[in-house]
Coordinates of C-alpha atoms in Angstrom, one line a residue:
G11 CA -72.7 -31.0 54.1
V12 CA -70.0 -31.9 56.7
R13 CA -66.7 -30.3 55.9
P14 CA -63.2 -30.6 57.6
S15 CA -62.4 -27.8 60.0
G16 CA -59.6 -26.5 57.7
N17 CA -62.2 -25.3 55.2
A18 CA -63.0 -22.6 57.6
L19 CA -59.8 -20.8 56.6
T20 CA -61.1 -20.2 53.1
S21 CA -64.8 -19.7 53.8
S22 CA -66.5 -16.4 54.5
R23 CA -67.0 -15.2 58.0
E24 CA -70.7 -15.5 57.7
D25 CA -70.5 -19.1 56.5
V26 CA -68.1 -20.1 59.3
E27 CA -70.3 -18.5 62.0
R28 CA -73.4 -20.2 60.6
R29 CA -71.9 -23.6 60.6
V30 CA -70.4 -23.2 64.1
R31 CA -73.8 -22.0 65.4
T32 CA -75.6 -24.9 63.7
K33 CA -73.4 -27.4 65.4
E34 CA -73.4 -25.8 68.8
Q35 CA -77.1 -25.3 68.9
G36 CA -77.9 -28.7 67.3
L37 CA -75.7 -30.7 69.8
G38 CA -76.6 -28.6 72.8
A39 CA -74.8 -29.7 76.0
L40 CA -73.3 -32.7 74.1
A41 CA -71.1 -30.4 72.1
A42 CA -68.8 -30.1 75.2
L43 CA -67.8 -33.8 74.6
G44 CA -65.9 -33.1 71.4
D45 CA -66.7 -34.9 68.2
T46 CA -64.6 -38.0 68.7
L47 CA -65.8 -38.7 72.2
L48 CA -69.4 -38.0 71.1
L49 CA -69.1 -40.7 68.3
R50 CA -67.8 -43.2 70.9
V51 CA -70.7 -42.4 73.2
L52 CA -73.2 -42.9 70.4
E53 CA -71.7 -46.2 69.4
S54 CA -72.8 -47.5 72.8
C55 CA -76.4 -46.3 72.4
A56 CA -79.3 -48.5 71.5
P57 CA -80.4 -48.3 67.9
R58 CA -83.8 -46.9 68.9
T59 CA -82.0 -44.1 70.8
L60 CA -79.9 -43.3 67.8
A61 CA -83.0 -43.2 65.5
A62 CA -84.6 -40.8 68.0
L63 CA -81.5 -38.6 68.3
A64 CA -81.3 -38.3 64.6
Q65 CA -84.6 -36.5 64.5
T66 CA -83.6 -33.8 67.0
S67 CA -81.4 -31.5 64.8
K68 CA -79.4 -31.5 61.6
A69 CA -76.2 -31.5 63.5
M70 CA -77.2 -34.4 65.7
R71 CA -78.4 -36.2 62.6
A72 CA -74.9 -36.1 61.1
F73 CA -73.5 -37.8 64.2
A74 CA -76.4 -40.2 65.0
T75 CA -76.5 -41.5 61.4
H76 CA -72.7 -41.7 61.0
A77 CA -71.6 -45.0 59.3
D78 CA -69.3 -46.1 62.1
V79 CA -72.1 -45.7 64.7
W80 CA -74.5 -47.9 62.7
K81 CA -71.7 -50.4 61.9
A82 CA -71.1 -50.8 65.6
A83 CA -74.9 -51.3 66.1
V84 CA -75.0 -54.0 63.4
L85 CA -72.1 -55.9 64.8
E86 CA -73.3 -55.6 68.4
T87 CA -76.9 -56.7 67.6
F88 CA -76.4 -59.3 64.9
G89 CA -72.7 -60.3 65.1
G90 CA -72.0 -61.7 61.6
R91 CA -75.6 -62.6 60.8
F92 CA -76.3 -59.9 58.2
R93 CA -75.9 -59.0 54.5
Y94 CA -74.7 -55.5 53.7
D95 CA -77.5 -53.4 52.2
A96 CA -76.5 -50.0 50.8
S97 CA -75.5 -48.4 54.1
W98 CA -74.9 -49.5 57.7
F99 CA -78.2 -48.0 58.7
G100 CA -79.9 -49.8 55.9
T101 CA -78.1 -53.0 56.8
F102 CA -79.4 -52.7 60.4
A103 CA -83.0 -52.1 59.2
T104 CA -82.9 -55.0 56.8
A105 CA -81.3 -57.4 59.2
A106 CA -83.8 -56.5 62.0
E107 CA -86.7 -57.0 59.6
R108 CA -85.4 -60.3 58.3
E109 CA -84.9 -61.5 61.9
R110 CA -88.3 -60.4 62.9
R111 CA -89.9 -62.3 60.0
R112 CA -87.8 -65.4 60.5
D113 CA -88.0 -65.7 64.2
G114 CA -91.2 -64.0 65.2
D115 CA -91.5 -64.5 68.9
D116 CA -88.7 -67.1 69.0
V117 CA -86.9 -66.8 72.4
H118 CA -83.6 -67.3 70.6
A119 CA -84.1 -64.2 68.4
S120 CA -81.8 -61.3 69.0
K121 CA -83.2 -59.5 72.1
R122 CA -82.2 -56.1 70.8
A123 CA -83.5 -56.7 67.3
K124 CA -86.9 -57.8 68.7
A125 CA -87.0 -54.7 70.9
E126 CA -86.5 -52.3 68.0
P127 CA -89.6 -51.1 66.1
A128 CA -89.5 -51.2 62.3
M129 CA -87.1 -48.4 61.2
A130 CA -87.5 -46.1 58.3
R131 CA -84.4 -45.3 56.3
P132 CA -83.2 -41.7 56.8
R133 CA -83.9 -39.1 54.2
T134 CA -80.8 -38.5 52.2
S135 CA -81.8 -35.0 51.3
V136 CA -81.1 -33.6 54.8
S137 CA -77.8 -31.7 54.8
S138 CA -75.9 -31.1 58.0
E139 CA -73.8 -28.0 57.3
I140 CA -71.2 -28.2 60.0
Y141 CA -67.4 -28.6 60.4
S142 CA -66.1 -31.8 61.9
D143 CA -62.8 -33.6 61.3
A144 CA -64.0 -36.7 63.1
L145 CA -67.0 -37.1 60.8
H146 CA -65.1 -36.2 57.6
Q147 CA -62.0 -38.4 58.3
R148 CA -63.8 -41.6 57.7
Y149 CA -65.2 -40.6 54.3
M150 CA -61.9 -39.1 53.2
C151 CA -60.0 -42.2 54.0
A152 CA -62.6 -44.4 52.4
S153 CA -62.8 -42.5 49.1
M154 CA -59.5 -40.7 48.5
E155 CA -57.2 -42.1 45.8
L156 CA -54.0 -43.7 47.0
E157 CA -51.0 -41.5 46.4
A158 CA -48.6 -42.8 43.7
E159 CA -45.6 -42.2 46.1
W160 CA -47.1 -44.7 48.6
L161 CA -46.8 -47.5 46.1
E162 CA -43.6 -46.7 44.2
V163 CA -40.9 -47.8 46.7
S164 CA -39.8 -51.5 46.6
T165 CA -36.9 -52.1 49.0
V166 CA -37.6 -55.6 50.4
P167 CA -34.9 -58.0 49.0
E168 CA -36.3 -60.2 46.3
E169 CA -35.6 -63.7 45.1
T170 CA -37.1 -65.9 42.4
S171 CA -38.6 -69.2 43.3
G172 CA -36.5 -72.0 42.0
E173 CA -33.3 -70.0 42.1
L174 CA -33.2 -69.7 45.9
S175 CA -32.1 -72.8 47.8
V176 CA -33.2 -73.6 51.3
R177 CA -29.6 -73.3 52.5
D178 CA -29.3 -69.8 50.9
F179 CA -32.6 -68.7 52.4
V180 CA -31.5 -69.6 55.9
A181 CA -28.0 -68.0 55.5
K182 CA -29.1 -64.8 53.7
Y183 CA -32.5 -64.1 55.4
E184 CA -33.7 -66.3 58.2
A185 CA -30.5 -66.4 60.3
P186 CA -29.9 -62.7 60.1
N187 CA -33.6 -62.0 60.5
V188 CA -34.1 -60.1 57.2
P189 CA -37.4 -60.0 55.2
V190 CA -37.5 -61.3 51.6
V191 CA -40.1 -61.6 48.8
I192 CA -39.9 -64.9 47.0
R193 CA -41.5 -64.1 43.7
G194 CA -43.6 -66.9 42.2
A195 CA -43.2 -69.3 45.1
A196 CA -46.9 -70.1 45.2
K197 CA -47.7 -69.7 41.5
D198 CA -48.2 -73.4 41.0
W199 CA -50.5 -74.1 43.9
R200 CA -54.0 -75.3 43.2
A201 CA -55.2 -72.4 45.3
T202 CA -53.5 -69.8 43.2
Q203 CA -55.0 -71.3 40.1
T204 CA -58.6 -72.0 41.3
W205 CA -59.5 -69.7 44.3
T206 CA -61.7 -67.2 42.5
R207 CA -64.4 -65.5 44.4
E208 CA -67.0 -67.4 42.4
S209 CA -65.5 -70.8 43.1
L210 CA -65.1 -70.1 46.8
V211 CA -68.7 -68.9 47.2
E212 CA -70.0 -71.9 45.1
K213 CA -68.2 -74.4 47.3
F214 CA -68.0 -72.7 50.7
G215 CA -70.6 -69.9 50.6
D216 CA -72.6 -71.3 53.6
V217 CA -69.4 -71.9 55.7
D218 CA -68.9 -69.6 58.7
F219 CA -65.5 -67.9 58.8
V220 CA -64.2 -65.4 61.4
V221 CA -64.8 -61.8 60.2
G222 CA -64.0 -59.0 62.6
G223 CA -64.3 -61.4 65.5
Y224 CA -67.7 -62.8 64.4
D225 CA -68.8 -65.9 62.6
M226 CA -70.1 -64.9 59.1
K227 CA -71.0 -66.9 56.1
L228 CA -68.6 -66.4 53.2
D229 CA -71.5 -65.5 50.8
D230 CA -72.6 -62.8 53.3
F231 CA -69.1 -61.5 53.7
F232 CA -68.7 -60.8 50.0
T233 CA -71.7 -58.4 50.1
L234 CA -69.4 -56.0 52.0
D235 CA -67.6 -55.1 48.8
A236 CA -70.4 -52.6 48.2
C237 CA -69.4 -50.8 51.4
E238 CA -67.1 -47.8 51.1
D239 CA -65.4 -48.2 54.5
D240 CA -62.1 -46.7 55.8
V241 CA -61.6 -49.8 57.9
P242 CA -63.3 -52.7 56.0
L243 CA -64.2 -55.8 57.8
Y244 CA -61.6 -58.5 57.3
L245 CA -61.9 -62.3 57.1
F246 CA -59.1 -63.6 59.3
D247 CA -59.8 -67.2 60.3
P248 CA -57.3 -69.4 62.3
N249 CA -59.5 -72.5 62.1
F250 CA -60.3 -72.5 58.3
G251 CA -58.3 -75.8 58.0
E252 CA -60.5 -77.6 60.5
K253 CA -63.7 -76.2 58.9
V254 CA -62.7 -76.9 55.3
P255 CA -59.8 -79.3 55.0
E256 CA -60.1 -79.1 51.2
L257 CA -58.6 -75.5 51.4
V258 CA -55.5 -76.8 53.2
S259 CA -55.0 -79.4 50.5
D260 CA -54.9 -76.7 47.9
Y261 CA -51.5 -75.3 49.0
D262 CA -48.2 -76.6 50.2
V263 CA -46.0 -75.2 52.9
P264 CA -43.0 -73.8 51.0
E265 CA -39.8 -75.8 51.3
Y266 CA -38.1 -72.8 53.0
F267 CA -40.5 -73.1 56.0
A268 CA -41.5 -76.8 55.9
K269 CA -38.7 -78.4 57.9
D270 CA -38.5 -76.3 61.0
D271 CA -42.0 -75.9 62.4
L272 CA -41.2 -76.6 66.1
F273 CA -44.6 -75.7 67.4
S274 CA -45.9 -78.8 65.5
L275 CA -44.2 -80.9 68.2
M276 CA -47.0 -79.8 70.5
G277 CA -49.7 -81.4 68.4
A278 CA -53.2 -80.2 69.2
D279 CA -51.8 -78.0 72.0
R280 CA -50.0 -75.6 69.6
P281 CA -51.2 -72.0 69.4
H282 CA -53.1 -70.8 66.3
Y283 CA -50.6 -70.8 63.5
R284 CA -52.3 -70.5 60.1
W285 CA -54.9 -68.1 58.8
L286 CA -57.1 -67.7 55.7
I287 CA -57.2 -64.0 54.9
V288 CA -59.8 -62.3 52.6
G289 CA -60.3 -58.6 52.4
A290 CA -61.6 -55.8 50.1
A291 CA -59.4 -53.0 48.8
R292 CA -58.2 -50.8 51.7
S293 CA -58.5 -53.6 54.2
G294 CA -55.5 -55.2 55.9
S295 CA -53.6 -55.2 59.1
S296 CA -52.2 -52.2 60.9
F297 CA -48.7 -52.2 62.3
H298 CA -48.0 -55.1 64.7
K299 CA -45.4 -57.7 65.5
D300 CA -46.3 -61.4 65.1
P301 CA -47.3 -63.3 68.2
N302 CA -45.1 -65.2 70.5
A303 CA -41.9 -64.1 68.7
T304 CA -42.7 -66.3 65.7
S305 CA -41.7 -65.6 62.2
A306 CA -44.2 -65.9 59.4
W307 CA -44.8 -66.3 55.7
N308 CA -47.6 -64.7 53.7
A309 CA -48.7 -66.0 50.3
V310 CA -50.9 -63.9 48.1
I311 CA -53.4 -66.1 46.2
T312 CA -55.3 -63.3 44.4
G313 CA -55.0 -59.5 44.5
R314 CA -52.1 -57.4 45.5
K315 CA -50.7 -56.4 48.9
K316 CA -48.6 -53.4 49.9
W317 CA -46.2 -54.0 52.8
V318 CA -44.3 -51.6 55.0
M319 CA -41.9 -53.1 57.5
F320 CA -39.6 -51.7 60.2
P321 CA -36.9 -53.7 62.2
P322 CA -37.8 -54.7 65.8
H323 CA -36.0 -51.8 67.4
V324 CA -37.6 -49.0 65.4
N325 CA -41.1 -48.0 66.1
P326 CA -43.0 -46.8 63.0
P327 CA -44.1 -43.2 63.0
G328 CA -47.6 -42.9 64.6
V329 CA -47.3 -46.2 66.3
H330 CA -46.9 -46.2 70.1
P331 CA -46.5 -49.6 71.9
S332 CA -46.9 -49.8 75.7
E333 CA -43.8 -50.1 77.8
D334 CA -44.3 -53.9 78.1
G335 CA -45.1 -54.2 74.4
A336 CA -48.5 -55.9 75.1
H337 CA -50.6 -53.1 73.6
V338 CA -50.1 -50.9 70.5
A339 CA -51.8 -47.5 69.8
A340 CA -51.9 -46.8 66.1
P341 CA -54.3 -45.3 63.5
L342 CA -57.1 -47.8 62.8
S343 CA -57.3 -46.8 59.1
L344 CA -54.4 -47.9 57.0
V345 CA -55.0 -45.0 54.6
E346 CA -55.0 -42.7 57.5
W347 CA -51.5 -43.9 58.5
F348 CA -50.3 -43.4 54.9
S349 CA -51.9 -39.9 54.7
N350 CA -50.6 -38.7 58.1
F351 CA -47.4 -40.6 58.8
Y352 CA -45.9 -42.1 55.7
Q353 CA -44.1 -38.8 55.0
Y354 CA -42.1 -39.3 58.2
A355 CA -41.1 -42.9 57.7
Y356 CA -37.8 -41.9 56.2
D357 CA -36.8 -39.3 58.7
G358 CA -34.9 -41.6 61.0
D359 CA -31.5 -43.3 60.5
V360 CA -33.2 -46.6 59.8
K361 CA -35.4 -46.7 56.8
P362 CA -38.4 -49.0 56.3
L363 CA -38.6 -51.8 53.8
E364 CA -41.5 -51.8 51.4
C365 CA -42.8 -54.0 48.6
I366 CA -46.0 -55.0 46.8
C367 CA -46.7 -58.7 46.6
E368 CA -48.5 -60.0 43.5
P369 CA -50.5 -63.3 43.1
G370 CA -48.1 -66.2 43.7
D371 CA -45.6 -64.2 45.7
I372 CA -44.6 -65.1 49.3
L373 CA -43.2 -62.7 51.8
F374 CA -41.0 -63.9 54.7
V375 CA -41.7 -61.8 57.8
P376 CA -38.9 -62.3 60.3
S377 CA -39.5 -62.5 64.1
G378 CA -40.1 -59.2 65.8
W379 CA -40.4 -57.0 62.7
W380 CA -43.1 -54.4 62.7
H381 CA -45.2 -54.7 59.6
M382 CA -48.5 -53.6 58.0
A383 CA -50.3 -54.8 55.0
L384 CA -52.7 -52.9 52.8
N385 CA -54.8 -54.7 50.2
L386 CA -54.7 -52.7 47.0
E387 CA -57.7 -54.7 45.6
E388 CA -59.8 -57.6 46.8
C389 CA -57.2 -60.0 48.1
V390 CA -57.1 -63.6 49.2
A391 CA -54.0 -64.8 51.1
I392 CA -52.7 -67.6 53.3
T393 CA -50.3 -67.0 56.2
Q394 CA -48.6 -69.2 58.7
N395 CA -46.5 -68.5 61.7
F396 CA -43.7 -70.8 62.7
V397 CA -40.8 -71.5 65.1
S398 CA -37.5 -72.5 63.6
K399 CA -34.1 -72.9 65.1
A400 CA -33.3 -69.4 64.0
N401 CA -35.9 -67.8 66.3
L402 CA -36.2 -70.6 68.9
R403 CA -34.3 -68.7 71.6
K404 CA -36.6 -65.7 71.3
V405 CA -39.7 -67.8 71.4
I406 CA -38.6 -69.7 74.5
A407 CA -37.8 -66.4 76.2
V408 CA -41.2 -64.9 75.4
L409 CA -43.2 -67.9 76.4
D410 CA -41.2 -68.1 79.7
T411 CA -42.6 -64.7 80.7
K412 CA -46.0 -66.4 81.3
C413 CA -47.4 -62.9 80.6
E414 CA -51.0 -63.4 79.3
A415 CA -51.0 -60.0 77.6
L416 CA -47.8 -60.8 75.6
L417 CA -48.9 -64.3 74.5
S418 CA -51.7 -65.1 72.0
G419 CA -53.1 -67.8 69.8
L420 CA -54.9 -69.8 72.6
D421 CA -57.2 -69.2 75.5
K422 CA -55.9 -67.0 78.3
S423 CA -56.3 -69.8 80.8
R424 CA -53.7 -71.8 78.9
R425 CA -51.2 -69.0 78.1
G426 CA -49.3 -69.2 81.4
S427 CA -48.5 -72.9 80.8
L428 CA -47.6 -72.6 77.1
G429 CA -43.9 -72.2 77.8
E430 CA -43.7 -75.3 79.9
L431 CA -45.7 -77.3 77.4
F432 CA -43.5 -76.1 74.5
N433 CA -40.3 -76.9 76.4
E434 CA -41.5 -80.4 77.2
A435 CA -42.5 -80.9 73.5
L436 CA -39.0 -79.7 72.4
K437 CA -37.4 -82.6 74.3
S438 CA -39.0 -85.0 71.8
S439 CA -37.1 -83.3 68.9
P440 CA -34.3 -85.5 67.5
D441 CA -32.4 -82.4 66.4
D442 CA -29.3 -82.0 68.4
E443 CA -29.2 -78.2 67.8
V444 CA -32.7 -77.9 69.2
Q445 CA -31.7 -79.7 72.3
S446 CA -28.6 -77.6 72.6
I447 CA -30.6 -74.3 72.4
L448 CA -33.1 -75.6 75.0
T449 CA -30.3 -76.7 77.4
E450 CA -28.5 -73.4 76.9
Y451 CA -31.6 -71.4 77.8
Q452 CA -32.4 -73.4 80.8
S453 CA -28.9 -73.1 82.1
K454 CA -28.8 -69.4 81.7
K455 CA -32.2 -69.1 83.3
A456 CA -31.0 -71.0 86.3
A457 CA -28.0 -68.7 86.7
K458 CA -30.1 -65.6 86.7
A459 CA -32.5 -64.0 89.1
K460 CA -36.1 -64.8 88.5
P461 CA -37.3 -61.4 87.3
S462 CA -34.9 -61.6 84.3
A463 CA -37.2 -63.8 82.2
L464 CA -39.5 -60.8 81.3
G465 CA -36.4 -58.7 80.6
D466 CA -35.0 -61.3 78.2
A467 CA -38.2 -61.2 76.2
F468 CA -38.2 -57.4 75.9
A469 CA -34.6 -57.5 74.9
A470 CA -35.5 -59.9 72.2
G471 CA -37.9 -57.2 70.8
A472 CA -41.1 -59.0 71.8
S473 CA -44.4 -57.2 71.2
F474 CA -47.3 -59.2 69.9
S475 CA -50.8 -58.5 68.9
F476 CA -53.0 -58.9 65.8
S477 CA -55.0 -56.0 64.5

């Protein structure tokens, strides 16, 4: 079958030449694209074209039936309206047939699904004996065991719920912008005690949640646990509270974060701030900084999460933000990052902080910190972003940039005015310290040249996007 190119170093000359020849002849002129680019091209092809290409040669079959290519085809054609069925090719075939039977000639049926003929599943006996790192990488990251050394380190400060006062939390962690795990802070929530997969499906299986940017029924989402994927689809829904208010009533905002939530002054105009998160093992979020300079808390309801964090001024190895911080280039697969870059995480003067959060634990993620989270098993979590007096200056500065690429959590058409709306809302706060911070910022802004607003935000370490 497909092997990584490094295997050529230990193979016989005849075997290497045979595999290289099979690939070059099988791909023809397309071999000049390189494997990664060829996969990207195939992801833009119609399913019917992919099925035809898969019949042309063993080498092309390896590319045209690749899981990521058919995963892209499923999402492009059906959005979240599918149930996973053995493979991404099989999922496409099953979804297309189901839609054909359900909709017939209905004008609302998926145009691409209706245009596709009934598709036979590929023969699994066909072996494509070629070298390709691009093809092999996905399967390696999806199936390899996690190294013990990736999970051993625990350096994030820890506190125990009930032994940490709000005053001490602010003084030791929030004010100096330092992460902390508060063990057991969510252990008494109704969510922690009752949110099993079975109970969630029983109550909310027919509810649409946001999965990979698409609306998907919760019951359908859980069929994805049969998929061995290096980048599993992830339920990440900012509107779960509006869809199912009962879920919000099952947890309480921890006392450490309940008092100062200054975006709440904006009422319905506030940006997205809370998310229901559900993901299989190996799912999670790649390195990012939270949006709009906010801080966050993340509570694990079920499962376990591995966290790696770097302070705002230290870019994690393998992570390359754009100059303005609006975009981040990083490995899509979390296992790929651990496999290729974790070994370099401790090379610099500033070391990362790491921890594993268990059910009932809450992690405080300070404003501007780089962080990634890897689910070690199926995991359900709640996270909320917030603005407090501790990070208010940074938030005001970032919103004042009016830079659509830097701001998130609401429609692009509203991002330019978010700062003005927030500043106006802050005026209604009865807190004298809030008023002092707002007046101080506005005075400094008036004394500076206009271009300085964007610079202030960058100096504050702003770089925001969700993965």
